[in-house]
Amino acid sequence: MPPEFEESANKVSMPADDVPDATVALDEEPTVSLVEIEPGLAVLFADQPPVGFDVIPFEMMSTQANKGLTDKLALASGIGNLAAQGAQSAVNAHGLVRLAPETLQALNRARPMTSGGWNLGSLVTGKGRIAASVRWAPVTGAQTASILSALGPAAALLALQVQLASISRRIDENVELTRDVLRALHEDQWATLLGLHETTMRAVREAQAAGTVNDHIYSAIATRDPDLRKQRLLFRSFVRGHIDALDTDGQSRRAHIQKNVEQILADAHGMLMAEWSWYRSQVLRASHISRDEAHAVENERLLAELVADTQREHSRAMDEVGGLLTDLERQCRLIAELPAERSLPFTAKRQNIRDTVAMAEALAERVAILRNRVHTQPAPLDPPLTAFPEAVPDEVLRILRWIVPGDQPLLAIADVNLDRLVGDDAYLGVTPDRFFISAQGAVRKQGIIEREFPLADLRYVRFRERDKRGPVLDVITTEENIRLTFDDWAGKGQGLDDTRRLANLLAAAMNLPEAERRTDPLLTGSLRDATRPSIPPAKADALPR
C-alpha cells in the first residue's frame, strides 16, 4: 500500500506487560490532554506537542474562529482550570490527533485507568516509543457529551474541522485493481466521475493553501452541484440493487456474484468516487458559509444542520458500500474453497477466483481506511469440542469459516445423522448464541448451512445411549422436535465421551421463559408436594422458618 494510504502509527497505548516503560510514563503527571470529538479523532492540548508525534493542524478556519473555539473547548473540559491551578504551565490547542484503528479496537477490549474523570494512557510514536503520558476524554463518555453540549453552535465548526482533517489525511485516489473495471463498464460515466473527483480534490488543496474557502475557490464547486448529486444517487442505486440481490439464500447469493462480480466491483468503486466527491463539496460549502461573519448568528444554525446532515448521509452511504464489499469478499473467499467453481468471468478472459478476492479485498480495505477502522476477517475456526470418528476434515473448517452465522467462534462440531426415512450425514455445530444442522453435502459442495436455531429457543435436550449402536440426541426447540443419531464409533470410549459432552453443552442452554410457563389449579398443590425434597425430621427442625 502506498505511503499516502497508510494510517498514522501514533496511538494511545494502554498499560500492558508487553510495553516495558508504560508504567513509568503513567507514574508521571500527564503532560498532554486529548478531548475526543468523534471516534478516533481528538483535539490535542499541551504546552509543547510530543516530539515525533503527528499532529494535524487546524486549517481553513480563521485564527479568531480557531482561538474562540479552542478556548471554549479548554474551559468546558476543565483544561483551562488546570492551567490556572498550575497543573500545566500553558494550555495550547495544537491541532487534531487521529488514533489508529487498532488503538480503538484495544480500547473497546480493555478498561483504561482513570483519574479525576479522565482516562489515562501513553502516546506512542510510529517506532513504538512512548512520547508522553496523556489524559483523554473519550467521545463515548458522559464528560465529552457535556463538553460538546457546552460548546453549543460552536460544535458545528468543530465537526467541520474534523471533516477537513479526515479529508486532508485520507486522499481517496483510485484503487488500481478496480479502476480499469470501472472505466470499462461505466465508460459513459467515467469522464464525469473523474472530473468531479479532480475538481473537488483541487479545491481542497487550494483551500488548504489559502487557509480559507473564498469565492474564487468555491465557485468551481458550486457549478458542479447537480452533477455531484446525480452521480451520487446513480451509484448508490446500483449498490443498493446488489445489496438487495445478495439478501437471499446462499445459493442465490453466490449465483448473483458469479454472474455480476465484475459489475459489483465497478459499481462499488464508482460509488466511492461519487460519494467522496460529494462529501468534499459539502465540507467546502460549510467552510465557505463560515466566512460570512456578517450573518454569523443565522449561519451558526445553518452550519449545525449542514454538518449534521452531511455526517448522517455520508455515514449511511459508507455503511452500505462497506457492507456490500464485506459480503462480496466473504462470498468470493467461500467460492475459492468449494470444489465446483474456482473461477469467475472477467471481461474477455477468465480470472482466477483468488484474483477476484484480491480486488474485493482492496476495495474493502480502502473503505476501512477511509472510516478509520480495521479491515477484519473471521478468524480460522478451531472448535474446542469435536465429535468425529477421526479429526474434523480441514476443508470443512475452511468452508464453515465463511458461513458460520454471526462471525462467532465455533464452540463444537459433530458428525451426526439426520433421523429420516433415508438418513443423511450431517454436521451439528454450536456457537455462543445458536446451533445449526446441515447435510454434509450442502456444506461441502454448496457452501450453505440449511438450518440454524437460536439457543434461546432450545427447550429440552435428551441424550440416550444404546447397546451396540451409537447414541441418540433429541433436541426440542420452540418449533421442532429434532432427532439426531451417531454411528457406532460414538457408542464407546472417546467417541461416547465427546458426544456426552456435546449433549451437555446443548443442555446447558435449555430454558423455559416465564411467558411459556403454565399452571393449573388441579396440579398446583400436588405438583408442589411431589417435587418438594424429603427432609428427615431432625434436619427439618434446623431449617430457618
Coordinates of C-alpha atoms in Angstrom, one line a residue:
M1 CA 0.0 0.0 0.0
P2 CA 1.4 3.4 -0.9
P3 CA 2.7 5.6 1.9
E4 CA -0.1 8.2 1.4
F5 CA -2.7 5.5 2.2
E6 CA -1.0 4.3 5.4
E7 CA -2.5 5.0 8.8
S8 CA -0.6 7.1 11.3
A9 CA 1.1 4.7 13.7
N10 CA 0.6 7.1 16.6
K11 CA -1.8 5.9 19.1
V12 CA -2.9 5.9 22.7
S13 CA -1.4 2.8 24.3
M14 CA -3.0 1.1 27.3
P15 CA -0.7 0.0 30.1
A16 CA 0.4 -3.6 29.3
D17 CA 3.0 -6.1 30.3
D18 CA 4.5 -6.0 26.7
V19 CA 5.2 -2.3 26.9
P20 CA 8.1 -2.2 29.3
D21 CA 8.1 1.5 30.2
A22 CA 4.4 2.2 30.1
T23 CA 4.1 2.1 33.9
V24 CA 6.9 4.6 34.2
A25 CA 5.1 7.0 31.9
L26 CA 1.9 6.7 33.9
D27 CA 3.7 7.5 37.2
E28 CA 4.3 11.0 35.9
E29 CA 1.9 13.9 35.8
P30 CA 0.2 13.7 32.3
T31 CA 1.7 16.4 30.0
V32 CA -0.8 16.0 27.2
S33 CA -4.6 16.2 27.2
L34 CA -6.8 14.8 24.4
V35 CA -10.5 15.6 24.0
E36 CA -12.0 13.1 21.6
I37 CA -14.7 14.8 19.4
E38 CA -15.5 11.8 17.2
P39 CA -14.3 8.2 17.4
G40 CA -10.6 8.2 16.7
L41 CA -10.1 12.0 16.4
A42 CA -9.2 14.3 19.3
V43 CA -8.1 17.9 19.9
L44 CA -4.6 17.9 21.4
F45 CA -3.8 20.3 24.3
A46 CA -0.2 20.6 25.6
D47 CA 2.4 23.1 26.4
Q48 CA 4.5 21.5 23.6
P49 CA 3.4 18.8 21.2
P50 CA 5.3 15.5 21.9
V51 CA 8.4 15.0 19.8
G52 CA 7.9 12.7 16.8
F53 CA 4.1 12.9 17.2
D54 CA 2.0 13.6 14.1
V55 CA -0.4 16.5 14.8
I56 CA -3.0 17.6 12.2
P57 CA -3.0 21.4 12.2
F58 CA -6.3 23.4 12.1
E59 CA -7.0 24.5 8.5
M60 CA -9.5 26.6 6.6
M61 CA -10.8 28.5 9.6
S62 CA -9.8 32.0 10.6
T63 CA -7.3 32.4 13.5
Q64 CA -10.0 34.2 15.5
A65 CA -12.5 31.4 15.0
N66 CA -9.9 28.7 15.9
K67 CA -9.0 30.6 19.1
G68 CA -12.6 31.1 20.2
L69 CA -13.4 27.5 19.6
T70 CA -10.5 26.0 21.4
D71 CA -10.8 28.4 24.3
K72 CA -14.4 27.3 24.8
L73 CA -13.3 23.6 24.5
A74 CA -10.5 24.1 27.1
L75 CA -12.8 25.8 29.6
A76 CA -15.7 23.3 29.0
S77 CA -13.3 20.3 29.6
G78 CA -11.7 21.9 32.6
I79 CA -8.3 22.0 31.0
G80 CA -8.2 25.8 31.3
N81 CA -8.9 25.5 35.1
L82 CA -6.0 23.0 35.3
A83 CA -3.6 25.6 33.8
A84 CA -4.9 28.2 36.2
Q85 CA -4.1 25.9 39.1
G86 CA -0.6 25.3 37.8
A87 CA -1.1 21.7 36.9
Q88 CA 0.1 22.6 33.4
S89 CA 2.2 25.6 32.7
A90 CA 0.4 26.5 29.5
V91 CA -2.5 25.1 27.5
N92 CA -2.4 25.4 23.8
A93 CA -4.6 23.6 21.2
H94 CA -2.0 22.4 18.7
G95 CA -4.5 20.6 16.4
L96 CA -6.1 17.2 15.9
V97 CA -4.7 13.8 16.6
R98 CA -6.0 10.7 15.0
L99 CA -5.9 7.5 17.0
A100 CA -5.1 4.4 14.9
P101 CA -8.0 2.0 14.4
E102 CA -6.0 -0.7 16.2
T103 CA -6.0 1.5 19.2
L104 CA -9.7 2.0 19.1
Q105 CA -10.1 -1.8 19.0
A106 CA -7.9 -2.2 22.0
L107 CA -9.9 0.5 23.9
N108 CA -13.0 -1.5 23.2
R109 CA -11.5 -4.6 24.7
A110 CA -9.7 -3.1 27.7
R111 CA -10.8 -0.8 30.5
P112 CA -8.4 2.1 30.9
M113 CA -7.0 3.5 34.1
T114 CA -8.8 6.6 35.2
S115 CA -8.1 9.6 37.4
G116 CA -10.4 12.6 38.1
G117 CA -12.8 11.6 35.4
W118 CA -10.1 11.3 32.8
N119 CA -8.8 8.1 31.1
L120 CA -5.0 7.7 31.4
G121 CA -2.6 6.1 28.9
S122 CA 0.6 6.8 26.9
L123 CA 1.2 8.4 23.5
V124 CA 3.3 6.1 21.3
T125 CA 5.2 7.1 18.2
G126 CA 5.3 5.1 15.0
K127 CA 8.5 3.5 16.2
G128 CA 6.8 2.2 19.4
R129 CA 8.4 4.7 21.8
I130 CA 6.3 6.4 24.4
A131 CA 6.2 10.1 23.6
A132 CA 4.3 11.4 26.6
S133 CA 1.8 10.4 29.3
V134 CA -1.7 11.5 28.4
R135 CA -5.1 12.0 29.8
W136 CA -8.1 12.0 27.5
A137 CA -11.9 12.3 27.5
P138 CA -13.4 9.6 25.1
V139 CA -16.2 10.6 22.8
T140 CA -18.4 7.8 24.2
G141 CA -18.1 9.2 27.8
A142 CA -20.5 11.5 29.5
Q143 CA -17.7 14.0 30.0
T144 CA -17.3 14.6 26.3
A145 CA -21.0 14.7 25.7
S146 CA -21.3 17.5 28.3
I147 CA -18.3 19.3 26.7
L148 CA -19.8 19.3 23.2
S149 CA -23.1 20.4 24.7
A150 CA -21.5 23.3 26.4
L151 CA -19.9 24.4 23.1
G152 CA -23.4 25.0 21.6
P153 CA -23.4 26.2 18.0
A154 CA -19.5 26.2 18.0
A155 CA -19.7 22.4 17.9
A156 CA -20.7 22.6 14.3
L157 CA -17.4 24.4 13.5
L158 CA -15.5 21.7 15.5
A159 CA -17.3 19.0 13.5
L160 CA -16.3 20.9 10.3
Q161 CA -12.7 20.8 11.4
V162 CA -13.0 17.0 12.0
Q163 CA -14.2 16.5 8.4
L164 CA -11.5 18.7 6.9
A165 CA -8.8 16.8 8.8
S166 CA -10.2 13.5 7.7
I167 CA -10.2 14.6 4.0
S168 CA -6.7 16.1 4.1
R169 CA -5.2 13.0 5.6
R170 CA -7.1 10.4 3.5
I171 CA -6.6 11.2 -0.2
D172 CA -9.0 8.8 -1.9
E173 CA -7.2 8.1 -5.1
N174 CA -8.3 5.3 -7.3
V175 CA -7.7 1.7 -6.3
E176 CA -5.6 0.5 -9.3
L177 CA -7.0 -3.1 -9.2
T178 CA -10.6 -2.0 -10.0
R179 CA -10.1 1.3 -11.9
D180 CA -9.9 -0.4 -15.2
V181 CA -13.0 -2.4 -14.5
L182 CA -15.0 0.7 -13.5
R183 CA -13.8 2.6 -16.6
A184 CA -14.7 -0.3 -18.9
L185 CA -18.2 -0.9 -17.5
H186 CA -19.1 2.7 -17.0
E187 CA -17.4 4.3 -19.9
D188 CA -20.3 6.8 -20.2
Q189 CA -19.9 7.9 -16.6
W190 CA -16.1 7.7 -16.2
A191 CA -15.3 11.2 -17.5
T192 CA -17.8 12.8 -15.2
L193 CA -16.7 10.8 -12.2
L194 CA -13.1 11.6 -12.8
G195 CA -13.8 15.2 -13.4
L196 CA -15.7 15.6 -10.2
H197 CA -13.0 13.8 -8.3
E198 CA -10.3 16.0 -9.7
T199 CA -12.3 19.3 -9.3
T200 CA -13.1 18.7 -5.6
M201 CA -9.6 17.5 -4.8
R202 CA -8.1 20.6 -6.4
A203 CA -10.5 22.8 -4.4
V204 CA -9.4 21.2 -1.2
R205 CA -5.7 21.7 -2.0
E206 CA -6.3 25.3 -2.9
A207 CA -8.3 25.9 0.3
Q208 CA -5.6 24.4 2.4
A209 CA -3.0 26.5 0.8
A210 CA -5.1 29.7 1.2
G211 CA -6.3 28.8 4.7
T212 CA -9.9 29.5 3.7
V213 CA -12.6 28.7 1.1
N214 CA -13.2 32.0 -0.7
D215 CA -15.5 32.8 -3.6
H216 CA -12.8 32.0 -6.1
I217 CA -12.3 28.5 -4.8
Y218 CA -16.0 27.7 -4.1
S219 CA -17.3 28.9 -7.4
A220 CA -15.8 25.9 -9.2
I221 CA -17.6 23.5 -6.8
A222 CA -20.9 25.4 -6.8
T223 CA -21.4 24.9 -10.6
R224 CA -20.9 21.1 -10.3
D225 CA -23.5 20.6 -7.6
P226 CA -26.1 19.0 -10.0
D227 CA -23.6 16.5 -11.4
L228 CA -22.3 15.7 -7.9
R229 CA -25.8 14.8 -6.7
K230 CA -26.7 12.9 -9.8
Q231 CA -23.6 10.7 -9.7
R232 CA -24.0 10.0 -6.0
L233 CA -27.6 9.0 -6.4
L234 CA -26.9 6.9 -9.5
F235 CA -24.1 4.8 -8.0
R236 CA -25.9 4.4 -4.7
S237 CA -28.9 2.9 -6.6
F238 CA -26.5 0.5 -8.3
V239 CA -25.0 -0.6 -4.9
R240 CA -28.4 -0.9 -3.2
G241 CA -29.5 -3.2 -6.1
H242 CA -26.7 -5.5 -5.4
I243 CA -27.4 -5.4 -1.6
D244 CA -31.0 -6.5 -2.3
A245 CA -29.8 -9.2 -4.6
L246 CA -27.4 -10.6 -2.0
D247 CA -30.1 -10.5 0.8
T248 CA -31.3 -14.1 0.0
D249 CA -30.2 -17.7 0.4
G250 CA -26.6 -18.8 0.0
Q251 CA -27.1 -20.4 -3.4
S252 CA -28.9 -17.4 -5.0
R253 CA -26.3 -15.1 -3.4
R254 CA -23.4 -17.0 -4.9
A255 CA -25.2 -17.2 -8.3
H256 CA -25.6 -13.4 -8.4
I257 CA -21.9 -12.9 -7.5
Q258 CA -20.7 -15.4 -10.2
K259 CA -22.8 -13.6 -12.8
N260 CA -22.2 -10.0 -11.7
V261 CA -19.0 -9.8 -9.7
E262 CA -17.3 -7.5 -12.2
Q263 CA -20.3 -5.2 -12.1
I264 CA -20.4 -5.2 -8.3
L265 CA -16.8 -4.1 -8.1
A266 CA -17.2 -1.4 -10.7
D267 CA -20.4 -0.1 -9.0
A268 CA -18.8 -0.1 -5.6
H269 CA -15.7 1.7 -6.9
G270 CA -17.9 4.2 -8.7
M271 CA -19.9 4.9 -5.6
L272 CA -16.8 5.6 -3.5
M273 CA -15.6 8.2 -6.1
A274 CA -19.0 9.8 -6.3
E275 CA -19.6 9.7 -2.6
W276 CA -16.3 11.3 -1.6
S277 CA -16.6 13.9 -4.3
W278 CA -20.0 15.0 -2.9
Y279 CA -18.7 14.8 0.6
R280 CA -15.8 17.1 -0.2
S281 CA -18.1 19.6 -1.8
Q282 CA -20.3 19.6 1.3
V283 CA -17.4 20.3 3.6
L284 CA -16.1 23.1 1.3
R285 CA -19.6 24.6 1.2
A286 CA -19.7 24.6 5.0
S287 CA -16.3 26.3 5.2
H288 CA -17.4 28.9 2.7
I289 CA -20.5 29.6 4.7
S290 CA -18.4 30.0 7.9
R291 CA -16.6 33.0 6.3
D292 CA -19.8 35.1 6.2
E293 CA -19.3 36.8 9.5
A294 CA -22.0 39.5 8.7
H295 CA -24.6 36.8 9.1
A296 CA -22.9 34.8 11.9
V297 CA -25.9 34.1 14.0
E298 CA -28.1 32.5 11.3
N299 CA -25.1 30.9 9.8
E300 CA -24.4 29.0 13.0
R301 CA -27.8 27.3 12.8
L302 CA -27.3 26.6 9.1
L303 CA -23.8 25.1 9.7
A304 CA -25.1 22.9 12.5
E305 CA -27.8 21.5 10.2
L306 CA -25.5 21.2 7.2
V307 CA -22.8 19.3 9.2
A308 CA -25.3 17.0 10.9
D309 CA -27.0 16.1 7.6
T310 CA -23.7 15.6 5.8
Q311 CA -22.3 13.3 8.5
R312 CA -25.5 11.3 8.7
E313 CA -25.9 10.8 4.9
H314 CA -22.2 10.1 4.5
S315 CA -22.1 7.5 7.3
R316 CA -25.2 5.8 5.8
A317 CA -23.6 5.6 2.3
M318 CA -20.3 4.2 3.7
D319 CA -22.2 1.6 5.7
E320 CA -23.9 0.4 2.5
V321 CA -20.8 0.1 0.3
G322 CA -18.8 -1.3 3.2
G323 CA -21.4 -4.0 3.9
L324 CA -21.6 -4.9 0.2
L325 CA -17.8 -5.2 -0.1
T326 CA -17.5 -7.3 3.1
D327 CA -20.2 -9.6 1.8
L328 CA -18.6 -9.8 -1.6
E329 CA -15.1 -10.6 -0.2
R330 CA -16.6 -13.2 2.1
Q331 CA -18.5 -14.9 -0.7
C332 CA -15.6 -14.9 -3.0
R333 CA -13.4 -16.5 -0.4
L334 CA -16.1 -19.1 0.2
I335 CA -16.2 -19.9 -3.6
A336 CA -12.5 -20.3 -3.5
E337 CA -12.9 -23.2 -1.0
L338 CA -15.7 -25.0 -2.9
P339 CA -14.8 -27.8 -5.4
A340 CA -17.3 -26.9 -8.2
E341 CA -16.4 -23.4 -9.3
R342 CA -13.0 -21.8 -8.7
S343 CA -13.0 -19.1 -11.3
L344 CA -15.2 -16.1 -12.2
P345 CA -15.8 -14.3 -15.5
F346 CA -14.0 -11.1 -16.2
T347 CA -14.3 -9.1 -19.4
A348 CA -12.8 -11.2 -22.3
K349 CA -11.0 -13.7 -20.1
R350 CA -11.5 -15.8 -17.0
Q351 CA -9.6 -14.8 -14.0
N352 CA -8.7 -17.0 -11.1
I353 CA -11.1 -16.6 -8.1
R354 CA -8.1 -15.6 -6.0
D355 CA -7.5 -12.5 -8.2
T356 CA -11.2 -11.6 -7.7
V357 CA -10.7 -12.0 -3.9
A358 CA -7.7 -9.6 -4.1
M359 CA -9.9 -7.0 -5.9
A360 CA -12.7 -7.2 -3.4
E361 CA -10.3 -7.1 -0.5
A362 CA -8.5 -4.0 -1.9
L363 CA -11.8 -2.0 -2.1
A364 CA -12.9 -3.3 1.3
E365 CA -9.6 -2.1 2.8
R366 CA -10.0 1.3 1.2
V367 CA -13.4 1.7 2.8
A368 CA -12.0 0.7 6.2
I369 CA -9.1 3.2 5.9
L370 CA -11.5 6.0 5.0
R371 CA -13.6 5.2 8.0
N372 CA -10.6 4.8 10.4
R373 CA -11.4 1.1 11.0
V374 CA -9.5 -2.1 11.0
H375 CA -10.3 -4.3 8.0
T376 CA -11.0 -7.7 9.6
Q377 CA -12.0 -11.2 8.6
P378 CA -13.4 -14.1 10.5
A379 CA -10.7 -16.0 12.4
P380 CA -9.9 -19.6 11.3
L381 CA -12.2 -22.0 13.2
D382 CA -10.7 -24.1 15.9
P383 CA -13.6 -25.7 17.9
P384 CA -12.6 -26.9 21.3
L385 CA -15.1 -29.7 21.2
T386 CA -15.4 -32.1 18.3
A387 CA -17.3 -35.3 17.9
F388 CA -15.9 -37.2 14.9
P389 CA -14.7 -40.7 14.2
E390 CA -11.4 -39.0 13.3
A391 CA -10.2 -35.4 13.0
V392 CA -12.5 -32.8 11.5
P393 CA -11.7 -32.5 7.8
D394 CA -9.7 -29.3 7.2
E395 CA -11.8 -28.3 4.2
V396 CA -14.9 -28.4 6.3
L397 CA -13.5 -25.9 8.8
R398 CA -12.2 -23.7 6.0
I399 CA -15.7 -23.6 4.4
L400 CA -17.5 -23.1 7.7
R401 CA -15.2 -20.1 8.4
W402 CA -17.1 -18.1 5.8
I403 CA -20.7 -19.3 6.6
V404 CA -20.9 -19.8 10.4
P405 CA -23.6 -17.3 11.4
G406 CA -22.7 -14.1 13.1
D407 CA -18.9 -14.3 12.8
Q408 CA -18.8 -16.1 16.1
P409 CA -16.4 -18.7 17.3
L410 CA -17.4 -22.3 16.7
L411 CA -17.6 -24.0 20.1
A412 CA -18.4 -27.5 18.9
I413 CA -19.0 -29.5 15.7
A414 CA -20.1 -33.1 15.4
D415 CA -20.6 -35.7 12.7
V416 CA -24.3 -36.8 13.0
N417 CA -27.1 -38.5 11.1
L418 CA -30.5 -36.9 10.4
D419 CA -33.2 -39.4 11.6
R420 CA -35.2 -39.6 8.4
L421 CA -36.6 -42.4 6.3
V422 CA -33.5 -42.1 4.2
G423 CA -30.8 -40.8 6.7
D424 CA -28.4 -38.1 5.7
D425 CA -24.9 -37.5 7.0
A426 CA -25.0 -34.0 8.6
Y427 CA -23.0 -31.6 10.7
L428 CA -24.2 -30.2 14.1
G429 CA -22.4 -27.0 15.1
V430 CA -22.8 -24.8 18.2
T431 CA -21.8 -21.2 18.6
P432 CA -22.2 -19.0 21.7
D433 CA -25.8 -18.0 20.8
R434 CA -27.1 -20.6 18.3
F435 CA -26.7 -24.0 16.8
F436 CA -27.0 -25.2 13.3
I437 CA -27.7 -28.5 11.5
S438 CA -26.9 -29.1 7.8
A439 CA -26.4 -32.0 5.5
Q440 CA -22.7 -32.6 4.9
G441 CA -23.2 -32.3 1.1
A442 CA -24.8 -28.9 1.5
V443 CA -21.8 -27.6 3.4
R444 CA -19.0 -29.2 1.4
K445 CA -20.4 -28.8 -2.1
Q446 CA -22.7 -25.7 -1.9
G447 CA -21.3 -23.8 1.0
I448 CA -24.6 -23.4 2.8
I449 CA -26.0 -24.1 6.2
E450 CA -29.5 -25.4 5.9
R451 CA -31.0 -24.7 9.3
E452 CA -29.9 -22.7 12.3
F453 CA -31.6 -22.0 15.7
P454 CA -31.1 -19.5 18.4
L455 CA -30.0 -21.2 21.7
A456 CA -32.7 -19.1 23.3
D457 CA -35.3 -21.3 21.5
L458 CA -33.8 -24.5 22.9
R459 CA -36.3 -26.1 25.4
Y460 CA -35.1 -29.6 26.1
V461 CA -32.2 -31.9 25.3
R462 CA -32.3 -35.7 25.8
F463 CA -29.2 -37.9 25.3
R464 CA -29.8 -41.7 25.2
E465 CA -27.2 -44.4 24.9
R466 CA -27.9 -47.6 23.0
D467 CA -26.4 -51.1 23.2
K468 CA -24.0 -51.9 20.3
R469 CA -25.1 -48.7 18.5
G470 CA -24.3 -45.0 18.6
P471 CA -26.3 -42.8 21.0
V472 CA -29.4 -40.7 20.1
L473 CA -29.7 -37.0 20.7
D474 CA -33.1 -35.4 20.8
V475 CA -33.3 -31.6 20.6
I476 CA -36.6 -29.9 21.3
T477 CA -37.0 -26.2 20.3
T478 CA -40.0 -23.9 20.3
E479 CA -41.0 -25.1 16.8
E480 CA -39.4 -28.5 16.2
N481 CA -38.5 -31.9 17.6
I482 CA -35.2 -32.9 16.1
R483 CA -33.7 -36.4 16.4
L484 CA -30.1 -37.0 15.6
T485 CA -28.2 -40.2 15.8
F486 CA -24.5 -41.1 15.9
D487 CA -22.7 -44.0 14.2
D488 CA -21.2 -46.9 16.1
W489 CA -17.9 -45.0 16.8
A490 CA -19.8 -42.8 19.2
G491 CA -21.0 -45.7 21.4
K492 CA -17.9 -46.2 23.4
G493 CA -14.6 -44.8 24.5
Q494 CA -13.6 -41.3 23.5
G495 CA -16.5 -41.1 21.0
L496 CA -19.0 -41.6 23.7
D497 CA -17.3 -39.0 26.0
D498 CA -17.3 -36.4 23.2
T499 CA -21.0 -37.0 22.3
R500 CA -22.0 -36.8 26.0
R501 CA -20.1 -33.5 26.3
L502 CA -21.8 -32.2 23.2
A503 CA -25.2 -33.1 24.7
N504 CA -24.3 -31.5 28.0
L505 CA -23.2 -28.3 26.1
L506 CA -26.6 -28.0 24.5
A507 CA -28.4 -28.9 27.7
A508 CA -26.7 -26.0 29.4
A509 CA -28.6 -23.7 27.2
M510 CA -32.1 -25.2 27.9
N511 CA -34.6 -22.7 29.2
L512 CA -38.3 -22.2 29.6
P513 CA -39.2 -18.5 29.6
E514 CA -41.7 -17.3 32.2
A515 CA -44.1 -16.4 29.3
E516 CA -44.3 -20.0 28.3
R517 CA -44.9 -21.5 31.7
R518 CA -48.4 -22.7 32.5
T519 CA -50.3 -23.5 35.7
D520 CA -53.5 -25.3 36.6
P521 CA -55.3 -25.5 40.0
L522 CA -55.7 -29.2 39.6
L523 CA -52.0 -29.8 39.7
T524 CA -50.6 -26.9 41.7
G525 CA -50.8 -28.4 45.2
S526 CA -50.0 -32.0 44.2
L527 CA -47.1 -30.9 42.0
R528 CA -45.6 -28.8 44.8
D529 CA -45.8 -31.7 47.2
A530 CA -44.4 -34.2 44.6
T531 CA -41.4 -32.0 43.8
R532 CA -40.6 -31.0 47.4
P533 CA -37.5 -32.9 48.6
S534 CA -37.9 -35.3 51.5
I535 CA -36.1 -33.9 54.7
P536 CA -35.5 -36.0 57.8
P537 CA -37.3 -34.6 60.9
A538 CA -34.0 -33.9 62.7
K539 CA -32.7 -31.8 59.8
A540 CA -36.1 -30.2 59.2
D541 CA -36.1 -28.7 62.7
A542 CA -32.8 -26.9 61.9
L543 CA -34.1 -25.2 58.8
P544 CA -35.0 -21.5 59.1
R545 CA -38.7 -20.7 59.2

